[in-house]
Tab-separated table of C-alpha atoms and ligand atoms in Angstrom:
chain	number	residue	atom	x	y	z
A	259	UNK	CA	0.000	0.000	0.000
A	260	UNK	CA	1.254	3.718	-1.072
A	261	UNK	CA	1.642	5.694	1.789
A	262	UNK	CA	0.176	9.405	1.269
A	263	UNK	CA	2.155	12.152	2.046
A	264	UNK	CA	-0.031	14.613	0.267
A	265	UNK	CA	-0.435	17.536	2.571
A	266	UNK	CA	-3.614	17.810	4.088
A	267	UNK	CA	-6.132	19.636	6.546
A	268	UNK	CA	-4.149	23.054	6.698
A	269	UNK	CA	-1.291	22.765	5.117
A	270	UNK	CA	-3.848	23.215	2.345
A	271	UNK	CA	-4.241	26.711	1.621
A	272	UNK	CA	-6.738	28.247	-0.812
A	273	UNK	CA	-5.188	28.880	-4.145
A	274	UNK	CA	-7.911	31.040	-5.357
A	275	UNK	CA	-7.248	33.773	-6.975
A	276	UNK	CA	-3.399	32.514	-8.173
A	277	UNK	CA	-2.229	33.559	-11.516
A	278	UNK	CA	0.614	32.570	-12.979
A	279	UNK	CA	2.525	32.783	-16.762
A	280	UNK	CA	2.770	29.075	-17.228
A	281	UNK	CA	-0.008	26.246	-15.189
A	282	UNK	CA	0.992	22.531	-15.988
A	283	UNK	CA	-1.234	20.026	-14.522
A	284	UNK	CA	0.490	17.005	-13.797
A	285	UNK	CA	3.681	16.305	-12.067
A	286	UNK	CA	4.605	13.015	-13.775
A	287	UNK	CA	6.325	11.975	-17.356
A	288	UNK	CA	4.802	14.653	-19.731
A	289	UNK	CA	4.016	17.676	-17.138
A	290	UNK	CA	7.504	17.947	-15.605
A	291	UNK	CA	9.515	17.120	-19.314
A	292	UNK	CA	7.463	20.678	-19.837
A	293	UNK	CA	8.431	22.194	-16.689
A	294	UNK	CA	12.092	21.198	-17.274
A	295	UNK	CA	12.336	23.055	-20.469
A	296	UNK	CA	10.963	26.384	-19.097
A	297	UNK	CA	14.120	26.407	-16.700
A	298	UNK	CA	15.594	29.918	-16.559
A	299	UNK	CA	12.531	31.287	-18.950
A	300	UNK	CA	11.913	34.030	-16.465
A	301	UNK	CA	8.107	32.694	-16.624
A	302	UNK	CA	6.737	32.299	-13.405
A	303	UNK	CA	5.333	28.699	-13.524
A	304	UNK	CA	3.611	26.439	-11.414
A	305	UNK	CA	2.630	22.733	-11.463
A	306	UNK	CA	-0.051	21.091	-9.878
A	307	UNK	CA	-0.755	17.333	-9.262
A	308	UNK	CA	-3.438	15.812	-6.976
A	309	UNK	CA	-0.201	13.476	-4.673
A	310	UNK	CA	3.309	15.290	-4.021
A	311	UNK	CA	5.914	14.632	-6.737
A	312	UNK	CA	7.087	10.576	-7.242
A	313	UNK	CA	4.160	10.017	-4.712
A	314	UNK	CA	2.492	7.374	-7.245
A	315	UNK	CA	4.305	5.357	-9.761
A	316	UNK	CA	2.317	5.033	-12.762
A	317	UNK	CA	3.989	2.587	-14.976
A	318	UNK	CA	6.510	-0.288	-14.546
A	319	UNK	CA	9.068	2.309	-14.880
A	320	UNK	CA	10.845	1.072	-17.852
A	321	UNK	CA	12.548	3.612	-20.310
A	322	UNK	CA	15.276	3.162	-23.437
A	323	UNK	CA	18.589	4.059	-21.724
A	324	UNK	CA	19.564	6.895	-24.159
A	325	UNK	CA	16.770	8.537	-23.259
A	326	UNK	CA	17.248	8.458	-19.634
A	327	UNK	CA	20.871	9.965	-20.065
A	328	UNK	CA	19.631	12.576	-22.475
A	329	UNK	CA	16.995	13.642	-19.516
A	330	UNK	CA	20.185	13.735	-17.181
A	331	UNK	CA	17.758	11.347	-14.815
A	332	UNK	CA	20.553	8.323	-14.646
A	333	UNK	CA	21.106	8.013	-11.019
A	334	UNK	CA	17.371	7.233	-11.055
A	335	UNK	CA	18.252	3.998	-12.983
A	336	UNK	CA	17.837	0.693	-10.635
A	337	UNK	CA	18.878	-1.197	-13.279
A	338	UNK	CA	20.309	-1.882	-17.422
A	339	UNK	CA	18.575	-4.496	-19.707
A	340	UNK	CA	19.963	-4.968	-22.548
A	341	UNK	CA	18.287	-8.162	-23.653
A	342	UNK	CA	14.368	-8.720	-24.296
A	343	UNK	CA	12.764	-11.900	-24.097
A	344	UNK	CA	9.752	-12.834	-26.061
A	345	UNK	CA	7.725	-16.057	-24.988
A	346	UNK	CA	5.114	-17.835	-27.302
A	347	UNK	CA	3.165	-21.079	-26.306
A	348	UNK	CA	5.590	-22.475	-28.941
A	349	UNK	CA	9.198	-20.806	-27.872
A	350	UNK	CA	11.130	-18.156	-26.678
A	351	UNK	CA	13.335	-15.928	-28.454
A	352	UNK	CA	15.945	-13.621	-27.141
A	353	UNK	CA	17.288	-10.605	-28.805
A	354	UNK	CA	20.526	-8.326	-27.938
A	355	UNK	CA	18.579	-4.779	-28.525
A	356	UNK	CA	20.787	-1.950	-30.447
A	357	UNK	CA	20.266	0.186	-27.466
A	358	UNK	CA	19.185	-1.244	-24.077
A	359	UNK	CA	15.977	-0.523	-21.347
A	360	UNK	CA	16.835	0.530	-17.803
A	361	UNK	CA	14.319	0.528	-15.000
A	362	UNK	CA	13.985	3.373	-12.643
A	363	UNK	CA	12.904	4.448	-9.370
A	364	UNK	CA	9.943	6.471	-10.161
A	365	UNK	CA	10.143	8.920	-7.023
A	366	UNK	CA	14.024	9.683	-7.758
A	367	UNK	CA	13.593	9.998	-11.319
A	368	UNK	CA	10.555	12.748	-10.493
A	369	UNK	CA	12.568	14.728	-8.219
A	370	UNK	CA	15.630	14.358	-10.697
A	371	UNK	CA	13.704	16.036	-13.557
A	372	UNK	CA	11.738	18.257	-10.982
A	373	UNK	CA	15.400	19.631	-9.718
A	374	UNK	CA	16.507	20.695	-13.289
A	375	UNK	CA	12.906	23.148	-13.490
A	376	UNK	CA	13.056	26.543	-11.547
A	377	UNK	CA	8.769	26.175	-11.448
A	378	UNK	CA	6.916	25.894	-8.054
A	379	UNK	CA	4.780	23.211	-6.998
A	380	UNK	CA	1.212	22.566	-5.092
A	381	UNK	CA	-0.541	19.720	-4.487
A	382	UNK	CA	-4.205	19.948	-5.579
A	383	UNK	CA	-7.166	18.070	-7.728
A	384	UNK	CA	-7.614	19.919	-11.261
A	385	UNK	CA	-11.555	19.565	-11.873
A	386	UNK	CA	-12.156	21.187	-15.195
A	387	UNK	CA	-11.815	24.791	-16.836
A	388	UNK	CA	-14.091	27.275	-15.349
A	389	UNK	CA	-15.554	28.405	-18.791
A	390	UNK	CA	-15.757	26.553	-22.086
A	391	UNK	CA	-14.290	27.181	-25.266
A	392	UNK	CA	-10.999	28.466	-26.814
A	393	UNK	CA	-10.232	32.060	-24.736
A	394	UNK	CA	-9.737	35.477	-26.910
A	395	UNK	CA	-6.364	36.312	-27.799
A	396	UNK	CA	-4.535	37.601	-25.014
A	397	UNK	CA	-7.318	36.175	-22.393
A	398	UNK	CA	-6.051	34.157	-19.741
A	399	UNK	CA	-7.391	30.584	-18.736
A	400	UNK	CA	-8.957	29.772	-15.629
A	401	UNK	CA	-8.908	26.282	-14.038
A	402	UNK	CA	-10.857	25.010	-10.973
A	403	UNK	CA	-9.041	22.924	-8.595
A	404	UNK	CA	-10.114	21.325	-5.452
A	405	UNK	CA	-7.991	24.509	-3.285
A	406	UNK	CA	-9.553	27.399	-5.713
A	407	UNK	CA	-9.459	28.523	-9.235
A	408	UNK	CA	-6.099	29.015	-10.975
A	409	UNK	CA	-4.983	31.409	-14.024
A	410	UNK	CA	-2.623	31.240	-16.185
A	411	UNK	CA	-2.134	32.269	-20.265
A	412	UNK	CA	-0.432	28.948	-20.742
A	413	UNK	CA	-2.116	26.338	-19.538
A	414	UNK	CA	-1.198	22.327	-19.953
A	415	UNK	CA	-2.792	19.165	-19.485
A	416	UNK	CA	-0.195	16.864	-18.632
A	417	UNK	CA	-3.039	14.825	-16.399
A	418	UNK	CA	-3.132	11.379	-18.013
A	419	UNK	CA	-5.683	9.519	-20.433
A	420	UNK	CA	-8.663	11.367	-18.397
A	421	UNK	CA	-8.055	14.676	-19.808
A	422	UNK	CA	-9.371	16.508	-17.387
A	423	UNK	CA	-9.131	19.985	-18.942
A	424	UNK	CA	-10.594	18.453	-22.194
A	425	UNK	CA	-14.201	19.089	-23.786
A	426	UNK	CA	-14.860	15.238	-24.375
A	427	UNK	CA	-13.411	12.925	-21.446
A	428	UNK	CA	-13.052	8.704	-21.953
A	429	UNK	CA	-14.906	6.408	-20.104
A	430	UNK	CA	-13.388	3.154	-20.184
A	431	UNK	CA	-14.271	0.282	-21.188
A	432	UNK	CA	-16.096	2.069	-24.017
A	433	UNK	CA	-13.199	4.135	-24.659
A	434	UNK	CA	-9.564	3.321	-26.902
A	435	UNK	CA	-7.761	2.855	-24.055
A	436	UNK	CA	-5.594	-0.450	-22.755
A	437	UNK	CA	-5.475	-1.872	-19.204
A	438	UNK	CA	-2.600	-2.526	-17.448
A	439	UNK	CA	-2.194	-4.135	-14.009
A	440	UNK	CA	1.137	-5.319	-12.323
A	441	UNK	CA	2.726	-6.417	-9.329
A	442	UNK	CA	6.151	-5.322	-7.548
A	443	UNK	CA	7.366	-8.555	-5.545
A	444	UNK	CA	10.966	-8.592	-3.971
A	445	UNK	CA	13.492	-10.659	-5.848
A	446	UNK	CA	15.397	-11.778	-3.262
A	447	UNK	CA	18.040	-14.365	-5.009
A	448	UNK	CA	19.816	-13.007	-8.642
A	449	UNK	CA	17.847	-10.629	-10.693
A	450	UNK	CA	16.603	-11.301	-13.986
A	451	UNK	CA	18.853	-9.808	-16.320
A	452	UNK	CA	16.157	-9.736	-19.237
A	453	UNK	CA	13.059	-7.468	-19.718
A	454	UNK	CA	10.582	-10.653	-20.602
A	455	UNK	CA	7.211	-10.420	-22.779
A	456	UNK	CA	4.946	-13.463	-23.025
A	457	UNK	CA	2.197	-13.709	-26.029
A	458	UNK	CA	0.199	-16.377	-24.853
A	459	UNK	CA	-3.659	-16.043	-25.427
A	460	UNK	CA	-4.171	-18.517	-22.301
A	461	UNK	CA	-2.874	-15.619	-20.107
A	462	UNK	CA	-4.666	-12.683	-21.710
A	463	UNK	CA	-6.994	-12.778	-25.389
A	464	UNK	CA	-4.823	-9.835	-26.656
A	465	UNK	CA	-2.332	-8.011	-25.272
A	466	UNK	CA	0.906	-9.306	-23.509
A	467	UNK	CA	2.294	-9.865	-20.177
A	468	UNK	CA	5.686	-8.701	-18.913
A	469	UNK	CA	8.487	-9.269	-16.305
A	470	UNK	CA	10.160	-6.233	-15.588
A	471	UNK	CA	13.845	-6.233	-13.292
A	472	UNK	CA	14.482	-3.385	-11.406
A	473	UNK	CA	17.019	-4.248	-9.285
A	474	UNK	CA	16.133	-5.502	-5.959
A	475	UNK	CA	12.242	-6.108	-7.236
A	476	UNK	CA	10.455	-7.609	-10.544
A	477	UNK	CA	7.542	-5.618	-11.941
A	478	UNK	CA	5.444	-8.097	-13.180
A	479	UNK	CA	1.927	-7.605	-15.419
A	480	UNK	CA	-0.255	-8.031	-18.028
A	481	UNK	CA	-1.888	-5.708	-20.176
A	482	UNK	CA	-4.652	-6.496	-22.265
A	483	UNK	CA	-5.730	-4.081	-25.619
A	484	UNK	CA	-9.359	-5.275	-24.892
A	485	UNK	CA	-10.746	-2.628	-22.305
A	486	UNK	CA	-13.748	-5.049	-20.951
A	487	UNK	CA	-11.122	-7.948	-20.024
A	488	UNK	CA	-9.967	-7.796	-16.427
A	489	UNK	CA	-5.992	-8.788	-16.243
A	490	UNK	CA	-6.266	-9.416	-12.497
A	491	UNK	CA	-6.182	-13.192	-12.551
A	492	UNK	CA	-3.735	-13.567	-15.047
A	493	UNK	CA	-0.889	-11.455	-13.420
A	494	UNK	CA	-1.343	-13.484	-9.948
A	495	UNK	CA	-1.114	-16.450	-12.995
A	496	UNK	CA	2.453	-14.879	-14.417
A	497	UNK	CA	3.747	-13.925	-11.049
A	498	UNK	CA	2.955	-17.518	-9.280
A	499	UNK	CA	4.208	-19.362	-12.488
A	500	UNK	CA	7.405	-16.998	-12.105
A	501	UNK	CA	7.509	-18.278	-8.054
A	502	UNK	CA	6.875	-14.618	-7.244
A	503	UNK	CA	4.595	-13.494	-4.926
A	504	UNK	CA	1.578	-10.728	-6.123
A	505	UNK	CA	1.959	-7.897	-3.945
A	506	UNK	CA	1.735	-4.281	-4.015
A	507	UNK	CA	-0.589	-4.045	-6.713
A	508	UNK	CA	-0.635	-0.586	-9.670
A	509	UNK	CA	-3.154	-0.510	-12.101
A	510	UNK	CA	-4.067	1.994	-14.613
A	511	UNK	CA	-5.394	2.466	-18.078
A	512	UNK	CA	-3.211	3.789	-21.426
A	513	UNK	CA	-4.277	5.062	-24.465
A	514	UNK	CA	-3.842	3.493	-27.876
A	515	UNK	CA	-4.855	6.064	-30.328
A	516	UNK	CA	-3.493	10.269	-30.828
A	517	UNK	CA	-5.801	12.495	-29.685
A	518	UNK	CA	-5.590	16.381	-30.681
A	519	UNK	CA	-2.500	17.579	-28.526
A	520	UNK	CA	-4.175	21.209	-28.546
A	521	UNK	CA	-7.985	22.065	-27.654
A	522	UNK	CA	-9.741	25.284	-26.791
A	523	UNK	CA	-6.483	27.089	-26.239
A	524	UNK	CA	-4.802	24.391	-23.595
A	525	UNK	CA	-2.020	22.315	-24.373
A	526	UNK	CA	-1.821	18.412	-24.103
A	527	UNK	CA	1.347	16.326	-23.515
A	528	UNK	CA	1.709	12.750	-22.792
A	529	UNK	CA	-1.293	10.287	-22.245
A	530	UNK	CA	-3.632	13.513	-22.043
A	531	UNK	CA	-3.228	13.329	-25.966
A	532	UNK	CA	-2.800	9.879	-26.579
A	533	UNK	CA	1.332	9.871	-26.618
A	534	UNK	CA	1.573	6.370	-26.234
A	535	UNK	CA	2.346	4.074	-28.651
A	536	UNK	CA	-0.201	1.034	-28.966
A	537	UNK	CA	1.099	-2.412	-28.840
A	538	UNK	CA	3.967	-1.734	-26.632
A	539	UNK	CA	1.965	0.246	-24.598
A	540	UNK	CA	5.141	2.379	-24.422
A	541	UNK	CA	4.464	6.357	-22.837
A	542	UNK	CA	7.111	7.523	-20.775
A	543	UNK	CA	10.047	8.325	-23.520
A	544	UNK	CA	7.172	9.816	-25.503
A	545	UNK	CA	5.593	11.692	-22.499
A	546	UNK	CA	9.244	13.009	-22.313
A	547	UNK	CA	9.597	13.817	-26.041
A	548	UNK	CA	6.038	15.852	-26.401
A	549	UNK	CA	6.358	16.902	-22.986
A	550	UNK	CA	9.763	19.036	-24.424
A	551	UNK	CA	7.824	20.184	-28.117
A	552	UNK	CA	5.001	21.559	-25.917
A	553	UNK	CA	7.847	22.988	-23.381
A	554	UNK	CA	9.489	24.737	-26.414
A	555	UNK	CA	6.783	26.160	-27.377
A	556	UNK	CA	5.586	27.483	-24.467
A	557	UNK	CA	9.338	28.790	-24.335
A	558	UNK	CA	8.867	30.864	-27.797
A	559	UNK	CA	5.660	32.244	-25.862
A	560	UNK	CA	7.255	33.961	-22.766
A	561	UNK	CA	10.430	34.919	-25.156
A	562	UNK	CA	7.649	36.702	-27.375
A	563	UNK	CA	9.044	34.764	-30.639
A	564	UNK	CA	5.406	33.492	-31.020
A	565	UNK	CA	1.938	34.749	-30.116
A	566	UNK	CA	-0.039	31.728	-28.333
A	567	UNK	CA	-1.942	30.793	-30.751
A	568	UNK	CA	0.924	30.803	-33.429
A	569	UNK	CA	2.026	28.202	-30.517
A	570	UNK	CA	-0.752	25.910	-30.047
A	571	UNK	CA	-0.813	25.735	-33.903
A	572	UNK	CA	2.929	24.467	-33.919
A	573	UNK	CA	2.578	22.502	-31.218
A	574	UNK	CA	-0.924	20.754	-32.920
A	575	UNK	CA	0.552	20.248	-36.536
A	576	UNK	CA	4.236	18.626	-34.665
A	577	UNK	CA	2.544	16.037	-32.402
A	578	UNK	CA	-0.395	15.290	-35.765
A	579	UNK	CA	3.441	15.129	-37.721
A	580	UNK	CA	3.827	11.467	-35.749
A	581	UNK	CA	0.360	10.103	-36.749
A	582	UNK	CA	1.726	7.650	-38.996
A	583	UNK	CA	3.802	6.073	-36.336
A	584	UNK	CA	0.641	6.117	-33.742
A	585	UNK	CA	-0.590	4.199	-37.014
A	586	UNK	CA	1.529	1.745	-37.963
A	587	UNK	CA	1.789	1.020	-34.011
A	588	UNK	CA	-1.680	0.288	-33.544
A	589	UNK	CA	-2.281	-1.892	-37.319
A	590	UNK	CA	0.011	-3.748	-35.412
A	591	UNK	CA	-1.540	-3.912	-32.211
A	592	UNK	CA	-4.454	-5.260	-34.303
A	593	UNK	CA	-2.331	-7.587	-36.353
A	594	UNK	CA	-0.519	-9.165	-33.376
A	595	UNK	CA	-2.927	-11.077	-31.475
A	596	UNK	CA	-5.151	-12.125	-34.460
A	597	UNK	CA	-1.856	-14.150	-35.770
A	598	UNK	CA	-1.448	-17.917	-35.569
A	599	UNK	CA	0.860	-18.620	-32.449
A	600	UNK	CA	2.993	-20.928	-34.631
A	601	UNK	CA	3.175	-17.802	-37.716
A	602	UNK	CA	3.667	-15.226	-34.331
A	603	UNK	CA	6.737	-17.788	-33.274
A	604	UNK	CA	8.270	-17.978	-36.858
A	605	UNK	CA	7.861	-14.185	-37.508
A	606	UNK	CA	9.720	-13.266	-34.018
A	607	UNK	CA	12.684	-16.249	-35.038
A	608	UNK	CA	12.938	-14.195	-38.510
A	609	UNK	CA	13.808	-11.121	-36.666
A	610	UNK	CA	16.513	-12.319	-34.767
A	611	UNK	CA	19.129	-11.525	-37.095
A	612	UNK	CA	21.171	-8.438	-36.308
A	613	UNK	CA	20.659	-6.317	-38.901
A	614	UNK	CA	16.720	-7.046	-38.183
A	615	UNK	CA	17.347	-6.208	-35.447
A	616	UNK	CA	18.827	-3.010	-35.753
A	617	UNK	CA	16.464	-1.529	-38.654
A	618	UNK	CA	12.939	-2.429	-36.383
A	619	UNK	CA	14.414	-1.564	-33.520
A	620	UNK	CA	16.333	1.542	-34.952
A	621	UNK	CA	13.138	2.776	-36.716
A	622	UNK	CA	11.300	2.313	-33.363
A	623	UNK	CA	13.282	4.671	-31.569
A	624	UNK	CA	13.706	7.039	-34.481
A	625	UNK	CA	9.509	8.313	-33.540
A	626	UNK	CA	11.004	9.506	-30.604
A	627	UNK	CA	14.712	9.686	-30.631
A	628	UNK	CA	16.859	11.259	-27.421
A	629	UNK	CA	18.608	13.355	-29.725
A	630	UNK	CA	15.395	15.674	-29.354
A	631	UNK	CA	16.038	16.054	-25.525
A	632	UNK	CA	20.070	17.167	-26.175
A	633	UNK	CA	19.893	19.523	-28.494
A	634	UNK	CA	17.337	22.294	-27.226
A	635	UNK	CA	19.305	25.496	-28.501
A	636	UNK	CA	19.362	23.525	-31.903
A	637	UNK	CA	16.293	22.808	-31.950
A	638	UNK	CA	14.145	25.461	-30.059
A	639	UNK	CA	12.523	27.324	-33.322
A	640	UNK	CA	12.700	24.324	-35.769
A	641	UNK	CA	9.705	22.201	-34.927
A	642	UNK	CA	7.697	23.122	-37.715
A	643	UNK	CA	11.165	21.481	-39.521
A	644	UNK	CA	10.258	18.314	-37.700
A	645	UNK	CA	5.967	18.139	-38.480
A	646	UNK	CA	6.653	18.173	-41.466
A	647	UNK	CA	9.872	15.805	-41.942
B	807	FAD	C1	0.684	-1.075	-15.515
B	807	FAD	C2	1.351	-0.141	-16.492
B	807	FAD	C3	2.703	-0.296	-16.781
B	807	FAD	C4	3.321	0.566	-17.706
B	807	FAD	N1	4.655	0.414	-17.937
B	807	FAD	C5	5.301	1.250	-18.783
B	807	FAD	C6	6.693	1.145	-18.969
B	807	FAD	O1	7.379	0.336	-18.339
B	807	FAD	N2	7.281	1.975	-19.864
B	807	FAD	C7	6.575	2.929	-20.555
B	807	FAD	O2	7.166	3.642	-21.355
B	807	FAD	N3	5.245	3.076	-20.353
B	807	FAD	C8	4.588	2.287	-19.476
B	807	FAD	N4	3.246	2.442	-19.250
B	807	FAD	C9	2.556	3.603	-19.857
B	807	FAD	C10	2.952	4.864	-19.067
B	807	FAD	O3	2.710	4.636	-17.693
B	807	FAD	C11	2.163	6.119	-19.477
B	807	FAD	O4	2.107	6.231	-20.870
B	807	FAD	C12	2.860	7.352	-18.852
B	807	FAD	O5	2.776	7.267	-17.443
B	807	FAD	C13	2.244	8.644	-19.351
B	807	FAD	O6	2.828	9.724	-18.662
B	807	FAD	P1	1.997	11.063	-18.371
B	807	FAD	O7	2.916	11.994	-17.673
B	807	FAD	O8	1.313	11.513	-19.598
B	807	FAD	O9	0.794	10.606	-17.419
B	807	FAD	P2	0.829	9.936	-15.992
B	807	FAD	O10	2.140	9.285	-15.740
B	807	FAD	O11	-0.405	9.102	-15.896
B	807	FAD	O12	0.724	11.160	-14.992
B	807	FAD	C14	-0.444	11.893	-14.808
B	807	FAD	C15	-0.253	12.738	-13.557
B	807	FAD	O13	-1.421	13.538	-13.375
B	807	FAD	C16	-1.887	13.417	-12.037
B	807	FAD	N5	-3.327	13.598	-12.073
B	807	FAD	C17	-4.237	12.833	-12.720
B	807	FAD	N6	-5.470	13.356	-12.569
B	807	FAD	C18	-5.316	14.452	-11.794
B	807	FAD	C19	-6.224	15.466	-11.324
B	807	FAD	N7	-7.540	15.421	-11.592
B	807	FAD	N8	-5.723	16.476	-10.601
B	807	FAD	C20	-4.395	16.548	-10.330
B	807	FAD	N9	-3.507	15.638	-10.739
B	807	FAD	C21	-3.972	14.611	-11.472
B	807	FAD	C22	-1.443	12.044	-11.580
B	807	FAD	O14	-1.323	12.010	-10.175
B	807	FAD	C23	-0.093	11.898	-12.295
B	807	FAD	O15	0.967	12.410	-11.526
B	807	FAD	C24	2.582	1.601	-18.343
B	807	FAD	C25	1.227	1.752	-18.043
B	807	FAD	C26	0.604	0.900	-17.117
B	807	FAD	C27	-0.856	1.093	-16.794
């Protein structure tokens, strides 16, 4: 069980009547990759998140290595894995990746990225925008939280596949979103070295389940594409068959499909806007990597290089730019479990050749390379370079 440390009772002020340059809702992945880019903007910025910062892992922490180093977040890393595994009913297959995964310690890696913003932070609920539709030019935005109402001209919803500061919310199951739940046992004899993925329709219809080593604990889960299909009874299934024991439960959905990164004059970064890719069910290197476009952008803002709505219309037509990945991704999330377990077995043999290996894997990381993190001087002014490349 998650202890809270959210402050309560008194520590919790009223925040009515604050107004600041930049508001980012949501102190995970995508909110604090934005807040991390306005460092030494001048902008007076302030993020908001209903638990304190790291409070609430939201993943099984599990991030390409380049892009961990490019965030300067390394001493977050519990551990390197530079092998995957993938298990059908009919045989494994292991690859050596061209670039490895690390695992992280979520509250570490949270501070690490918080430390390298100069924006303040409160803990409060976001509810919803206090008026509807897309504000005049030059009109500030106003948005209700449990401790008041909050403006701000920049405003970003960095909240998660709710959306909270969108017209039209989801409502799973009826919604594209994916299910994920895992456990976090203690490995108490040698770690796994490999990051493991079984495709095995006894354990879940479609989707995937996954092993996880993070030093001196496994995250173990399944996810499942189909919303309606509970995963509960099939990661007890993965953990017992792995001798593990299911404890300290995390759950949460992810999106499969883009969803406009700009409405009604707020920005959207991360889940919020469907940055996730389908099938892998991968969000936290692309929370990072639209986390920093939107942080850029907000950047040209306060530096007066771009009106806001020049902005939001950069920002909309760079994350669109990716579609065709957020495509191809979820064909394939489609494709994947509707293949014949022996044809699933012989297609993941064929790839294990290096130079497979390198071009899939290679292109994979290409959506969302780290290079985009490094380079922000480069970069800052060229996105509309990068929509349309
Ligand atoms: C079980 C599971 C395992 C996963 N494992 C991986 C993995 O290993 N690697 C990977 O790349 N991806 C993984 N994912 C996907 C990944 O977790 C998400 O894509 C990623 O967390 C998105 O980051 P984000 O910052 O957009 O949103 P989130 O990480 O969901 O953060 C949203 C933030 O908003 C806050 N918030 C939400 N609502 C409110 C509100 N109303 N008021 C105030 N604050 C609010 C939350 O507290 C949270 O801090 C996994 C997903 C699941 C469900």
């Amino acid at each position: 069980m998650t202890t809270r440390a959210t402050a309560r009772g008194q520590a919790r002020t009223s925040l009515e009547g604050t107004s600041v340059d930049v508001l980012i809702c949501g102190a995970s992945f995508a909110g604090l990759a934005v807040a991390r880019e306005l460092a030494g903007s001048g902008a007076d910025v302030l993020v908001v998140d209903r638990y304190e910062i790291g409070e609430r892992p939201t993943s099984a922490c599990a991030a390409p290595t380049p892009w961990l180093l490019a965030m300067g977040v390394s001493e977050a890393i519990s551990q390197e894995i530079p092998h995957m595994r993938f298990t059908t009913p009919h045989g494994s297959v292991r690859y050596r990746l061209p670039w490895s995964w690390s695992s992280f310690d979520y509250r570490r890696l949270c501070e690490l990225l918080y430390e390298q913003s100069d924006a303040r932070f409160e803990t409060a609920k976001v509810e919803g925008r206090l008026e509807e539709g897309c504000p005049a030019r030059g009109e500030s935005i106003a948005v209700r939280t449990d401790r008041g109402v909050i403006r701000a001209a920049l405003v970003v919803d960095a909240l998660g596949w709710r959306r909270v500061l969108g017209a039209c919310g989801y409502q799973p199951p009826d919604a594209p979103l994916s299910r994920g739940l895992e456990v976090h046992p203690p490995v108490g004899r040698e770690p796994t070295a490999d990051l493991d993925v079984w495709l095995e329709r006894s354990l879940v219809r479609r989707g995937y389940g996954w092993c996880v080593p993070a030093g001196g604990e496994a995250r173990v889960g399944v996810g499942s594409y189909a919303p309606a299909q509970h995963v509960r009874e099939s990661t007890v299934a993965l953990a017992e068959r792995l001798e593990m024991e299911p404890v300290r439960y995390q759950g949460n959905w992810f999106p499969h499909r883009l969803r406009a990164a700009t409405e009604d004059g707020v920005f959207f970064a991360g889940d919020s806007a469907g940055h996730c890719f389908a099938l892998s069910g991968e969000g936290i290197r692309t929370a990072f990597y639209f986390g920093i476009a939107c942080g850029r952008e907000l950047r040209a803002v306060i530096e007066e290089r771009r009106s806001r709505e020049d902005a939001l219309r950069h920002y909309h037509r760079f994350s669109a730019g990716h579609r065709r990945a957020f495509a191809v991704a979820l064909g394939l999330q489609h494709l994947v479990p509707a293949l014949p377990p022996r044809l699933l077995t012989l297609g993941l043999r064929a790839i294990d050749r290096q130079w497979v290996l390198e071009r899939a894997f290679g292109w994979y990381l290409n959506q969302a390379h780290p290079a985009f993190a490094e380079s922000p001087l480069q970069l800052r002014g060229s996105l509309i370079g990068h929509s349309s490349g």
